[in-house]
CSV table of C-alpha atoms in Angstrom, one decimal:
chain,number,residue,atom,x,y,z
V,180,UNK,CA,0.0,0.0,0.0
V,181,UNK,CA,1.6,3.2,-1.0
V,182,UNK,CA,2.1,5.5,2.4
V,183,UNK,CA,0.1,8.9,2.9
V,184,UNK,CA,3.9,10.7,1.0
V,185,UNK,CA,3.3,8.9,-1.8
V,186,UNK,CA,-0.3,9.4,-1.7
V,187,UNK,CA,0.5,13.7,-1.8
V,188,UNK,CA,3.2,13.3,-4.0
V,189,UNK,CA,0.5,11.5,-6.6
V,190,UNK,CA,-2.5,13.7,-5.9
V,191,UNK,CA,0.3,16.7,-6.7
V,192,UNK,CA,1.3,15.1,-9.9
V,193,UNK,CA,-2.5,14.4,-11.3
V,194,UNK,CA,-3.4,17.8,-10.6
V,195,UNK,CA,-0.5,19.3,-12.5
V,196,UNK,CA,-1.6,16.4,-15.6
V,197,UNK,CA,-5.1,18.2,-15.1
V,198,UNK,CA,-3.8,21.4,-15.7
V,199,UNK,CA,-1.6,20.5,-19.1
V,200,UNK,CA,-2.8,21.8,-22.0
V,201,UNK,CA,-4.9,19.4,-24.3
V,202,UNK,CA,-1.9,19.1,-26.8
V,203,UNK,CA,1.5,18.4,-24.5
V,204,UNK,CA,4.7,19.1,-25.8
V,205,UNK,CA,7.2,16.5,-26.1
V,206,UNK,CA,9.4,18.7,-23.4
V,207,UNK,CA,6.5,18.3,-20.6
V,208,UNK,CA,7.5,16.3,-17.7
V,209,UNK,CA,5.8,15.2,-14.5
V,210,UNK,CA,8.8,14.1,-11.6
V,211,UNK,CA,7.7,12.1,-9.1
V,212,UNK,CA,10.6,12.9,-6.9
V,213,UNK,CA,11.5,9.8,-5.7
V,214,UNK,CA,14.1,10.5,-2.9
V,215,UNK,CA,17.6,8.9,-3.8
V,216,UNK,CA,19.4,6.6,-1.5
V,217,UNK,CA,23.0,6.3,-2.8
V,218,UNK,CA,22.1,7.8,-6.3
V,219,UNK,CA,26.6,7.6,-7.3
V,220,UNK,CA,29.1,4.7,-7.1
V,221,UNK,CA,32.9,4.4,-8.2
V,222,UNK,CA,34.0,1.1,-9.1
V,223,UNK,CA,36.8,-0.5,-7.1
V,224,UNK,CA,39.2,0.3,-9.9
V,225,UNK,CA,38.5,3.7,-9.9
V,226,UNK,CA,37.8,3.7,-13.9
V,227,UNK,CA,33.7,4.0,-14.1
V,228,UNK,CA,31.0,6.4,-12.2
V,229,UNK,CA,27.8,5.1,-12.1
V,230,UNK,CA,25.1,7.4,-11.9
V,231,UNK,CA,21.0,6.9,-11.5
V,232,UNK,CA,19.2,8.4,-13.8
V,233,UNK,CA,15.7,8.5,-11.6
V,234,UNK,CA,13.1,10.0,-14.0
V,235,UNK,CA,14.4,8.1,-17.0
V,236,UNK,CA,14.1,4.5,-15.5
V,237,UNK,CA,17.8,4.1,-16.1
V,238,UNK,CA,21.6,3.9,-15.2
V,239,UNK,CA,24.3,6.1,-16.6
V,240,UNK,CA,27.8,4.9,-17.0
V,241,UNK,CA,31.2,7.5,-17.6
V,242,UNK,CA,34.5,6.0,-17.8
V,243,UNK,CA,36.5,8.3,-15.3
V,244,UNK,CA,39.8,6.9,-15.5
V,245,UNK,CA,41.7,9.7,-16.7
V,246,UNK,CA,40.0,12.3,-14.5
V,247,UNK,CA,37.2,13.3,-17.1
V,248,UNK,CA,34.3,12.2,-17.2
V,249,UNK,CA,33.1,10.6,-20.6
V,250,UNK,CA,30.0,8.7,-21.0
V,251,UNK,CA,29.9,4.8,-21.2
V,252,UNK,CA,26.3,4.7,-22.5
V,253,UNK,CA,22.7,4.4,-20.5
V,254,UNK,CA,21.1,1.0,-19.4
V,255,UNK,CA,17.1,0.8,-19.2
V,256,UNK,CA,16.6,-0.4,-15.3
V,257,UNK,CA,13.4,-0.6,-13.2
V,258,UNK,CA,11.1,2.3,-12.0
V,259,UNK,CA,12.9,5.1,-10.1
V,260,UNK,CA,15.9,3.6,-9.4
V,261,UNK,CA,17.5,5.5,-6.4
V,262,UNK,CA,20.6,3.6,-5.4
V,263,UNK,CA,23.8,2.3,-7.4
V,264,UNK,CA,26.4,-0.1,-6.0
V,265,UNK,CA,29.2,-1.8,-7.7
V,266,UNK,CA,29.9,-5.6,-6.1
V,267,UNK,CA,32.8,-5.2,-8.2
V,268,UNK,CA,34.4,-3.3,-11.6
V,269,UNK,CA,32.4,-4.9,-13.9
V,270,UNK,CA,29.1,-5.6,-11.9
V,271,UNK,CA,26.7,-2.7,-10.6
V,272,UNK,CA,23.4,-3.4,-8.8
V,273,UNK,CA,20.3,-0.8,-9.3
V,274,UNK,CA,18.1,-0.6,-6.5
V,275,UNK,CA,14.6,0.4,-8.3
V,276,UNK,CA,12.0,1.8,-6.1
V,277,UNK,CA,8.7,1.8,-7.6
V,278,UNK,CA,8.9,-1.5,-9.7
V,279,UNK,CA,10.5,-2.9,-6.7
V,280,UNK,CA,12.9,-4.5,-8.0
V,281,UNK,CA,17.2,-4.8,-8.3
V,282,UNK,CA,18.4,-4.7,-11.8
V,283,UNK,CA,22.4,-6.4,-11.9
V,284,UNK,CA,24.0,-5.0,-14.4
V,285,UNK,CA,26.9,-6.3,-16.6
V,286,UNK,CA,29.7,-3.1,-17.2
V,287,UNK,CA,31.2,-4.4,-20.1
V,288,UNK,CA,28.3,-5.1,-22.0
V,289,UNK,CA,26.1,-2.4,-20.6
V,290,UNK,CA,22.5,-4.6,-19.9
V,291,UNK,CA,21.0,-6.1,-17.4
V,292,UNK,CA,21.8,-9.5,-16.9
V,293,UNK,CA,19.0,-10.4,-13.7
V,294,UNK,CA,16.4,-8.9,-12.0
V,295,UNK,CA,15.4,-9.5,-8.9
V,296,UNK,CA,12.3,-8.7,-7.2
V,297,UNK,CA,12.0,-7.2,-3.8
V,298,UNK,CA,9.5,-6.0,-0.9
V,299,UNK,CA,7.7,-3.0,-1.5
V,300,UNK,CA,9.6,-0.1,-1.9
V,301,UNK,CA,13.4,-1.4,-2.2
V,302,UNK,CA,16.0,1.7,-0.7
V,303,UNK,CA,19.7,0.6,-1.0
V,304,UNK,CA,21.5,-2.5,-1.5
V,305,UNK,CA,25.3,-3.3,0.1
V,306,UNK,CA,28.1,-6.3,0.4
V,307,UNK,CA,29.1,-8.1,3.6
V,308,UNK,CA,30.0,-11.5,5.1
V,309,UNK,CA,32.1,-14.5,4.3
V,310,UNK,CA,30.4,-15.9,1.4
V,311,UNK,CA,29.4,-12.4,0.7
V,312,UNK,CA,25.9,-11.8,0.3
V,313,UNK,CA,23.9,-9.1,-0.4
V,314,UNK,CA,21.9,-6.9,1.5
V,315,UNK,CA,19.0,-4.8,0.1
V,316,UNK,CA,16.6,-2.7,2.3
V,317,UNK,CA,13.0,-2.6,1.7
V,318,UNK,CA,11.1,0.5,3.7
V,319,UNK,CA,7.8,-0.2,4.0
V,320,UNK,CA,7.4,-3.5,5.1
V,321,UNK,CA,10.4,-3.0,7.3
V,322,UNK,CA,12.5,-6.1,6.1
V,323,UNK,CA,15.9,-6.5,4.9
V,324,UNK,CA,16.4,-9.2,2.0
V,325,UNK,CA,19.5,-11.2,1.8
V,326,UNK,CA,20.5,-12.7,-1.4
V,327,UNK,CA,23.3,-15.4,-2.6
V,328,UNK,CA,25.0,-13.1,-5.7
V,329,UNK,CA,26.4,-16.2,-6.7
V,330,UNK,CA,22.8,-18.2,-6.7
V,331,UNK,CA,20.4,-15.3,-8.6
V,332,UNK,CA,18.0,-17.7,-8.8
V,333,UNK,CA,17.5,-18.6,-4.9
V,334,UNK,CA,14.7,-16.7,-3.2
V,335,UNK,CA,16.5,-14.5,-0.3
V,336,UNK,CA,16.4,-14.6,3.2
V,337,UNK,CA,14.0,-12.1,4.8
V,338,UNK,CA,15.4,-10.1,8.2
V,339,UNK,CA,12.6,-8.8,10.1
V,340,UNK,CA,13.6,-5.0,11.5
V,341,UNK,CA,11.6,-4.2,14.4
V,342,UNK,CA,11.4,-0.4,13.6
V,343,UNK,CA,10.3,1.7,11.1
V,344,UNK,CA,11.8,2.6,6.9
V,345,UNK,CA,15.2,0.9,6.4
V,346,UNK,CA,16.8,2.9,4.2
V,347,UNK,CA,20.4,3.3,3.6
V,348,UNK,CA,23.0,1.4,4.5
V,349,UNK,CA,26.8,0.9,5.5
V,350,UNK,CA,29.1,-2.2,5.9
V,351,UNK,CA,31.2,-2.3,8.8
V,352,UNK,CA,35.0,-1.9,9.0
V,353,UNK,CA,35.3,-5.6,9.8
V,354,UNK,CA,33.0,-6.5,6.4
V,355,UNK,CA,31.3,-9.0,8.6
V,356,UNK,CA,28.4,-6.0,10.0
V,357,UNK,CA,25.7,-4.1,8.5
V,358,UNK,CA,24.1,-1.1,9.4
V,359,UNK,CA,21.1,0.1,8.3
V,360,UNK,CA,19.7,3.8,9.1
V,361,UNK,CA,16.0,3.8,10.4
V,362,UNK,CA,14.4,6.9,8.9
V,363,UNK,CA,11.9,7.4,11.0
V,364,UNK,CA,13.1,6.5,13.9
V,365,UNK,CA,11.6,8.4,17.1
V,366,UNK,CA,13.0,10.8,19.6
V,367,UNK,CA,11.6,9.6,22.6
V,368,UNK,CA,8.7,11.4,22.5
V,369,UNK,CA,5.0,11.1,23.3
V,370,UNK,CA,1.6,11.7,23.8
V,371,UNK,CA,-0.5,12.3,26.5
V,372,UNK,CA,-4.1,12.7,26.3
V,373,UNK,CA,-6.6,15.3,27.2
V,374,UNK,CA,-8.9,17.3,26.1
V,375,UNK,CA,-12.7,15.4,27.2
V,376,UNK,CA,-13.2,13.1,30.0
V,377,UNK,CA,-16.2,12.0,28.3
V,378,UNK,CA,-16.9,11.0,24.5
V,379,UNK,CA,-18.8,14.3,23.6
V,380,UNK,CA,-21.3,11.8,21.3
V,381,UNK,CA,-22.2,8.9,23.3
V,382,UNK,CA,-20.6,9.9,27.1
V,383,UNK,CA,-18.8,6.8,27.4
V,384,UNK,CA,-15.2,7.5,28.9
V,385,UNK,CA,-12.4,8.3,26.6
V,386,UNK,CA,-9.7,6.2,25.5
V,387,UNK,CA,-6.9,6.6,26.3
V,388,UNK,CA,-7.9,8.8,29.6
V,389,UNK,CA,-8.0,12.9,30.6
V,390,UNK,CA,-4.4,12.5,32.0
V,391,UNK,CA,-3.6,16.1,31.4
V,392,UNK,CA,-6.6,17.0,33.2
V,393,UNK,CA,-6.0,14.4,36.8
V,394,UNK,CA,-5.9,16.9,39.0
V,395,UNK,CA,-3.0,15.0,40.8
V,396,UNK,CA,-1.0,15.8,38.0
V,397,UNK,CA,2.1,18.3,37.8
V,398,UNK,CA,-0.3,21.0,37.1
V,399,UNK,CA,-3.5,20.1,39.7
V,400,UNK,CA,-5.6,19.8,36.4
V,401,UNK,CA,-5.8,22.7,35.0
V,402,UNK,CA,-5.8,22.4,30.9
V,403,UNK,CA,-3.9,23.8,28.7
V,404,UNK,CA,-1.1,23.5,31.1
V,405,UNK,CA,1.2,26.5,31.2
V,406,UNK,CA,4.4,26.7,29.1
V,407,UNK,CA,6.1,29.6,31.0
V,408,UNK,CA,5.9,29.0,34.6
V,409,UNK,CA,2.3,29.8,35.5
V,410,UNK,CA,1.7,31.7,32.9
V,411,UNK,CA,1.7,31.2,28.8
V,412,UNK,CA,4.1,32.2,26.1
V,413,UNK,CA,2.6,34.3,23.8
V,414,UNK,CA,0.1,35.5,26.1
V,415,UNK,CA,-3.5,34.6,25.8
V,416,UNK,CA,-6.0,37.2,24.2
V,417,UNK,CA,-8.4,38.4,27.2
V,418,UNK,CA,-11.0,38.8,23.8
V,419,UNK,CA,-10.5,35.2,23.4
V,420,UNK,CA,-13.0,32.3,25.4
V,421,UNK,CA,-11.2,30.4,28.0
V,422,UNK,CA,-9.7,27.8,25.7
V,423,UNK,CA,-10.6,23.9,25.6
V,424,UNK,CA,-9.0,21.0,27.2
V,425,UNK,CA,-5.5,19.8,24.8
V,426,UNK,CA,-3.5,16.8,25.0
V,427,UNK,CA,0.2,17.4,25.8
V,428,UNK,CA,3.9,16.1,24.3
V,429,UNK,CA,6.2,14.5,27.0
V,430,UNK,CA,9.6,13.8,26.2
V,431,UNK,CA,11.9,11.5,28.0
V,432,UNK,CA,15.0,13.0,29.2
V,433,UNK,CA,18.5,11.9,29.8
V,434,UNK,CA,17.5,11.1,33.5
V,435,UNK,CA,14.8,9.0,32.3
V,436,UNK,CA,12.3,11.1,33.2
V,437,UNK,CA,9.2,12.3,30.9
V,438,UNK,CA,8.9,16.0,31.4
V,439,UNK,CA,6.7,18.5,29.2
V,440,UNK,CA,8.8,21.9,28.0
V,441,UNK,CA,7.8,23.8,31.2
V,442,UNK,CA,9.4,21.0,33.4
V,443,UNK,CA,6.4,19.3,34.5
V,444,UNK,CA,7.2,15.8,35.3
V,445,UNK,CA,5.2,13.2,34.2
V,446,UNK,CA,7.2,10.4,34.8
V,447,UNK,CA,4.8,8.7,37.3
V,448,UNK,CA,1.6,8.9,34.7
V,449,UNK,CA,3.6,8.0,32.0
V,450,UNK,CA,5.9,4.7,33.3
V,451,UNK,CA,5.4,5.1,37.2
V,452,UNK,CA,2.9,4.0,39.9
V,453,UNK,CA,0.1,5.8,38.2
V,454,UNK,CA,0.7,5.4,34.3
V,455,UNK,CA,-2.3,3.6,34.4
V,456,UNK,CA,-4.4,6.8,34.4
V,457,UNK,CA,-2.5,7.5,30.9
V,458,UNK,CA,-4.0,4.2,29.6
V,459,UNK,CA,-0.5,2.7,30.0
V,460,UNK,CA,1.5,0.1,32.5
V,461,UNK,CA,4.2,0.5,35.1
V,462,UNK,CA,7.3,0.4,33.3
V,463,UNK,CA,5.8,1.8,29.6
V,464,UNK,CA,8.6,2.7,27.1
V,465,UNK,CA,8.5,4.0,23.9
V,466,UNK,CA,10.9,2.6,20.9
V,467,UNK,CA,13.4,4.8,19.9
V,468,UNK,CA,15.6,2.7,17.4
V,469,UNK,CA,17.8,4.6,15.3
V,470,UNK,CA,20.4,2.3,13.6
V,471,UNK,CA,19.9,-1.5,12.8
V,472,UNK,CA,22.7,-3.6,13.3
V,473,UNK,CA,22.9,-7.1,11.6
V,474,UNK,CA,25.7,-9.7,11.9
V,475,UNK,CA,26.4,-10.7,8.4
V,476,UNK,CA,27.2,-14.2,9.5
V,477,UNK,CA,24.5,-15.3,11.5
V,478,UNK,CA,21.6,-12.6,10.7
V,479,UNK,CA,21.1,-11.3,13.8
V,480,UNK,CA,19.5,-7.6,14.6
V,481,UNK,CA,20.8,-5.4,17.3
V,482,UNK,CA,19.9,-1.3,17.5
V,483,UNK,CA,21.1,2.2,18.0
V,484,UNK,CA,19.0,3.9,20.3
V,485,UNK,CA,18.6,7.7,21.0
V,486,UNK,CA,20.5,9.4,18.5
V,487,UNK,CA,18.3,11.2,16.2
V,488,UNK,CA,14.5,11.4,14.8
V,489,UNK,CA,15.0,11.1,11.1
V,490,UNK,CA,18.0,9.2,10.3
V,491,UNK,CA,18.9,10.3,6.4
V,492,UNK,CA,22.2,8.9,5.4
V,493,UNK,CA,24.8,6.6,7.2
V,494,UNK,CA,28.6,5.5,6.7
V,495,UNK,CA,31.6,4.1,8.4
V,496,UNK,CA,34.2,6.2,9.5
V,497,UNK,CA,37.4,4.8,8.5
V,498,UNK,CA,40.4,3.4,10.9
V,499,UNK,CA,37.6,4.3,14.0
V,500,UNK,CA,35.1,1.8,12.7
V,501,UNK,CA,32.3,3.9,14.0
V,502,UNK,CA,29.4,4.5,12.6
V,503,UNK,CA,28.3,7.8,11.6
V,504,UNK,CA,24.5,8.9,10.9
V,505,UNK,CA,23.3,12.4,9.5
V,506,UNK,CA,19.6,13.9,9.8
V,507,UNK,CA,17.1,15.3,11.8
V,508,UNK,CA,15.8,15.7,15.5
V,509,UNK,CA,12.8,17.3,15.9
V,510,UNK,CA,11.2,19.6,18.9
V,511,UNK,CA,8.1,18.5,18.9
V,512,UNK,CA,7.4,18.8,22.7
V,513,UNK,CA,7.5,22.9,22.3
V,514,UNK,CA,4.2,24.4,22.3
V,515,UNK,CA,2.4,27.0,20.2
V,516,UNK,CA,3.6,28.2,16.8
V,517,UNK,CA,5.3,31.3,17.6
V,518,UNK,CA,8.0,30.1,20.0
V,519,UNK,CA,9.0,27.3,17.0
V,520,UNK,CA,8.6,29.4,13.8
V,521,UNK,CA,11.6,28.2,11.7
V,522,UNK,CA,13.3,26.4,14.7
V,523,UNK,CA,11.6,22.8,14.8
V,524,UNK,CA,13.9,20.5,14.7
V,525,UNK,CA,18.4,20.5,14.5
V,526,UNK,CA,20.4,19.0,11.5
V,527,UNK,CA,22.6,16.4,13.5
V,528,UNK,CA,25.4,14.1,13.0
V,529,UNK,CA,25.5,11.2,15.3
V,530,UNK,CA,28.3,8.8,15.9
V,531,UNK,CA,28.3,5.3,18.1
V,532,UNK,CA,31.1,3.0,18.1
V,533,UNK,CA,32.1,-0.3,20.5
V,534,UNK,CA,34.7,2.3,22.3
V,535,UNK,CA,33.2,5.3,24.4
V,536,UNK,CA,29.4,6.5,24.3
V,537,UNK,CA,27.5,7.9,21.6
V,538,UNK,CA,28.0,11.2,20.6
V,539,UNK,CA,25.7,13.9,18.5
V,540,UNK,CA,26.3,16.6,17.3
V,541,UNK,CA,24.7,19.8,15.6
V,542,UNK,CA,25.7,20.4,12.4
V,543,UNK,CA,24.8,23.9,12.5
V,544,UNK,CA,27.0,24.9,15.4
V,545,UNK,CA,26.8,29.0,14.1
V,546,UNK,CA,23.5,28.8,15.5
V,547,UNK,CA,22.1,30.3,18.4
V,548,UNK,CA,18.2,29.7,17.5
V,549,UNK,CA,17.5,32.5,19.5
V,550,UNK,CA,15.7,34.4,16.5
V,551,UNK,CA,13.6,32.3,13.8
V,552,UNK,CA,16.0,34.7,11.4
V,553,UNK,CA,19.3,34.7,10.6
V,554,UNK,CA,21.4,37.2,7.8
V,555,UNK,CA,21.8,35.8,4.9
V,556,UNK,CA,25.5,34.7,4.8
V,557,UNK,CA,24.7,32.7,8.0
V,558,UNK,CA,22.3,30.9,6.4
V,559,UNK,CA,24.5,30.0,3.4
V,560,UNK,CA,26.8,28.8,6.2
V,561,UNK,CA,23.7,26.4,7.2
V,562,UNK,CA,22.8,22.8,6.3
V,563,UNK,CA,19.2,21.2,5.9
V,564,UNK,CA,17.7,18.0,5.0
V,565,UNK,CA,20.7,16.1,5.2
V,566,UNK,CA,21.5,13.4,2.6
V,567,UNK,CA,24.4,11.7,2.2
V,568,UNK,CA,27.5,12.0,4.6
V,569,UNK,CA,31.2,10.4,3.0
V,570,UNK,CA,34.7,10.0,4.7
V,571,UNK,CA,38.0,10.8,3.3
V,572,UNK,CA,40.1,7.4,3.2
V,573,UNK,CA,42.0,8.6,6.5
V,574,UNK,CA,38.9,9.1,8.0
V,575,UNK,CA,40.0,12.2,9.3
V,576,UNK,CA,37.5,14.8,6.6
V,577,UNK,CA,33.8,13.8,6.3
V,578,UNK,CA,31.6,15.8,3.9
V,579,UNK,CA,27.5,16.0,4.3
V,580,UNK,CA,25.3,17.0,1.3
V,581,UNK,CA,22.5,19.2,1.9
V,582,UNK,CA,19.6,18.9,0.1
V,583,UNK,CA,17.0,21.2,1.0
V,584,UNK,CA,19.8,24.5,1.6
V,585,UNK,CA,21.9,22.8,-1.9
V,586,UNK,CA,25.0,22.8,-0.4
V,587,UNK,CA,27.9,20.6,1.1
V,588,UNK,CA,29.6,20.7,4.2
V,589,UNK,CA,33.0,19.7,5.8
């Protein structure tokens, strides 16, 4: 089933087919932006660039050998591919997303010599283990398929990922580990509710429960809860009615605690002695898995927890082994419009390794996010929508391409 993106993205494009002119012209073109995953590969040897070529359902080859790139010639792939990979100089695999599907294409002779079909929505593909094997990520259904590049014609192995749109992917310093980045991961966030005690059409009680309104509760019961003190930030209109009952976002801190953003702690209604007036149990967590870790060998699944929200692009930082992840961590527990406007979530870059904890870190360190604008040579400075993140062989330079401000960083 295609997810509510995909769903926008197609309304979007039939509207704009509405709107064409009876007689198109053969330049009109509708892009369904599929987002790419790890759209360029060098071979091993260093002689050939492959490159996806995304709204024209193929894959573009340059010989590169001499510094300059010169083109090879285009092979017809699946739908929207949005990943390359080259398992070695003369073999690349295309990771198509729509026709779900991996195309493996021969170098030399420029076609594709299998096709293999995937789970819905196939993201990247990568090499590990001794026999190698291969590793493609499948988003939607949350699975990771394992096939024999040796045996095409075996069906894979299917690795159940207990978290949500496995995406792109990295291969461990030791060749024997694979990580895969969970892109939407969670931030340890969540909800309480509140507004009516009552359903307002047939007076049963609601479910889950008025938590925000128990008047044992941080705040007695009053609802809204204040976000400044006593008081609330922007003001309330004395022209306005008193307003209605809300819900409230908790988020758990690095005490363990689950605390709103004017320090109310809600720990006990949330996990404690009373969480079942939240609709919850004693001892209630919420999922926050970041980064999947699978043992090439023997398939297990371990996780990365509590680095960021939306986990965009991962690698392997060389000689350290650790594993570096760029994207997104949202704010979500700040109230009202006006205190976020243009500062609801930080670009980060995350880093976890077997030595020492993890480690995140802003990628926009110039910024204060004191004012929701900035001059405009700091925002050039600035990185958003994080998509791809490479080392230097020494390990000691890593580069992150932003796609929503168009630029890359050091």
């Amino acid at each position: 089933m295609p997810n509510p993106r995909q769903l926008a993205r197609t309304g979007l494009a039939l509207a704009a087919l509405a709107a064409l002119p009876a007689v198109a012209s053969a330049t009109d073109f509708v892009n369904f932006e599929t987002p790419h995953v790890h759209p360029l590969d060098l071979s091993p040897d260093r002689a050939t660039l492959a490159a996806v070529n995304t709204a024209d359902n193929s894959l573009e080859l340059f010989d590169v050998a001499d510094g300059t790139p010169r083109s090879l010639g285009s092979v017809s792939v699946g739908l929207d591919p949005v990943t390359a990979r080259f398992r070695s100089s003369r073999e690349v695999w295309v990771v198509n997303q729509i026709s779900d599907s991996v195309s493996v294409v021969d170098v030399p002779t420029r076609r594709v010599r299998a096709t293999l079909a995937t789970d819905d929505e196939p993201a990247d593909v990568v090499f590990a283990g001794s026999p190698e094997r291969a590793f493609v990520s499948c988003s939607q259904p949350s699975s990771v398929l394992v096939f024999d590049p040796e045996r095409l014609d075996r069906r894979p192995r299917r690795i159940e990922v207990e978290a949500e749109e496995p995406r792109a992917m990295a291969v461990g310093a030791d060749g024997g580990t694979v990580f895969v980045a969970l892109f939407e991961s969670g931030n340890r966030s969540t909800v309480l509710a509140g507004g009516f005690d009552v359903d307002q059409i047939d007076d049963t009680p609601t479910v889950p429960p008025n938590v925000v309104s128990d008047p044992e509760g941080p705040y007695g019961g009053v609802n809204p809860p204040p976000n400044r003190g006593g008081v609330f930030e922007p003001p309330l209109s004395a022209a306005l009615p008193p307003p209605p009952p809300v819900s409230l976002i908790v988020k758990r801190d690095a005490g363990a605690r689950w605390m709103d953003d004017n320090g109310g702690d809600w720990t006990d209604f949330v996990s404690g002695a009373r969480a079942g007036r939240s609709g919850r149990r004693p001892g209630w967590e919420v999922v926050d898995r970041d980064v999947a870790v699978i043992d090439a060998a023997t398939l297990e699944v371990g996780y990365l927890e509590g680095l960021l929200n939306a986990v965009m692009a991962i690698a392997v930082q060389p000689r350290s082994g650790r594993v570096t992840a760029v994207g997104t961590d949202a704010t979500n527990e700040v109230r009202f419009e006006p205190l976020l406007n243009g500062r609801f979530l930080r670009v980060n870059l995350a880093r976890a390794g077997a030595a020492g904890p993890a480690e995140v870190l802003d990628l926009n360190p110039h910024l204060t996010y004191e004012t929701p604008r900035v001059p405009a040579a700091m925002r050039k400075r600035s990185l958003g929508d994080p998509r791809a993140i490479v080392w230097s062989a020494a390990g000691d330079r890593g580069f992150v391409a932003g796609m929503g401000s168009n630029n890359v960083v050091e």
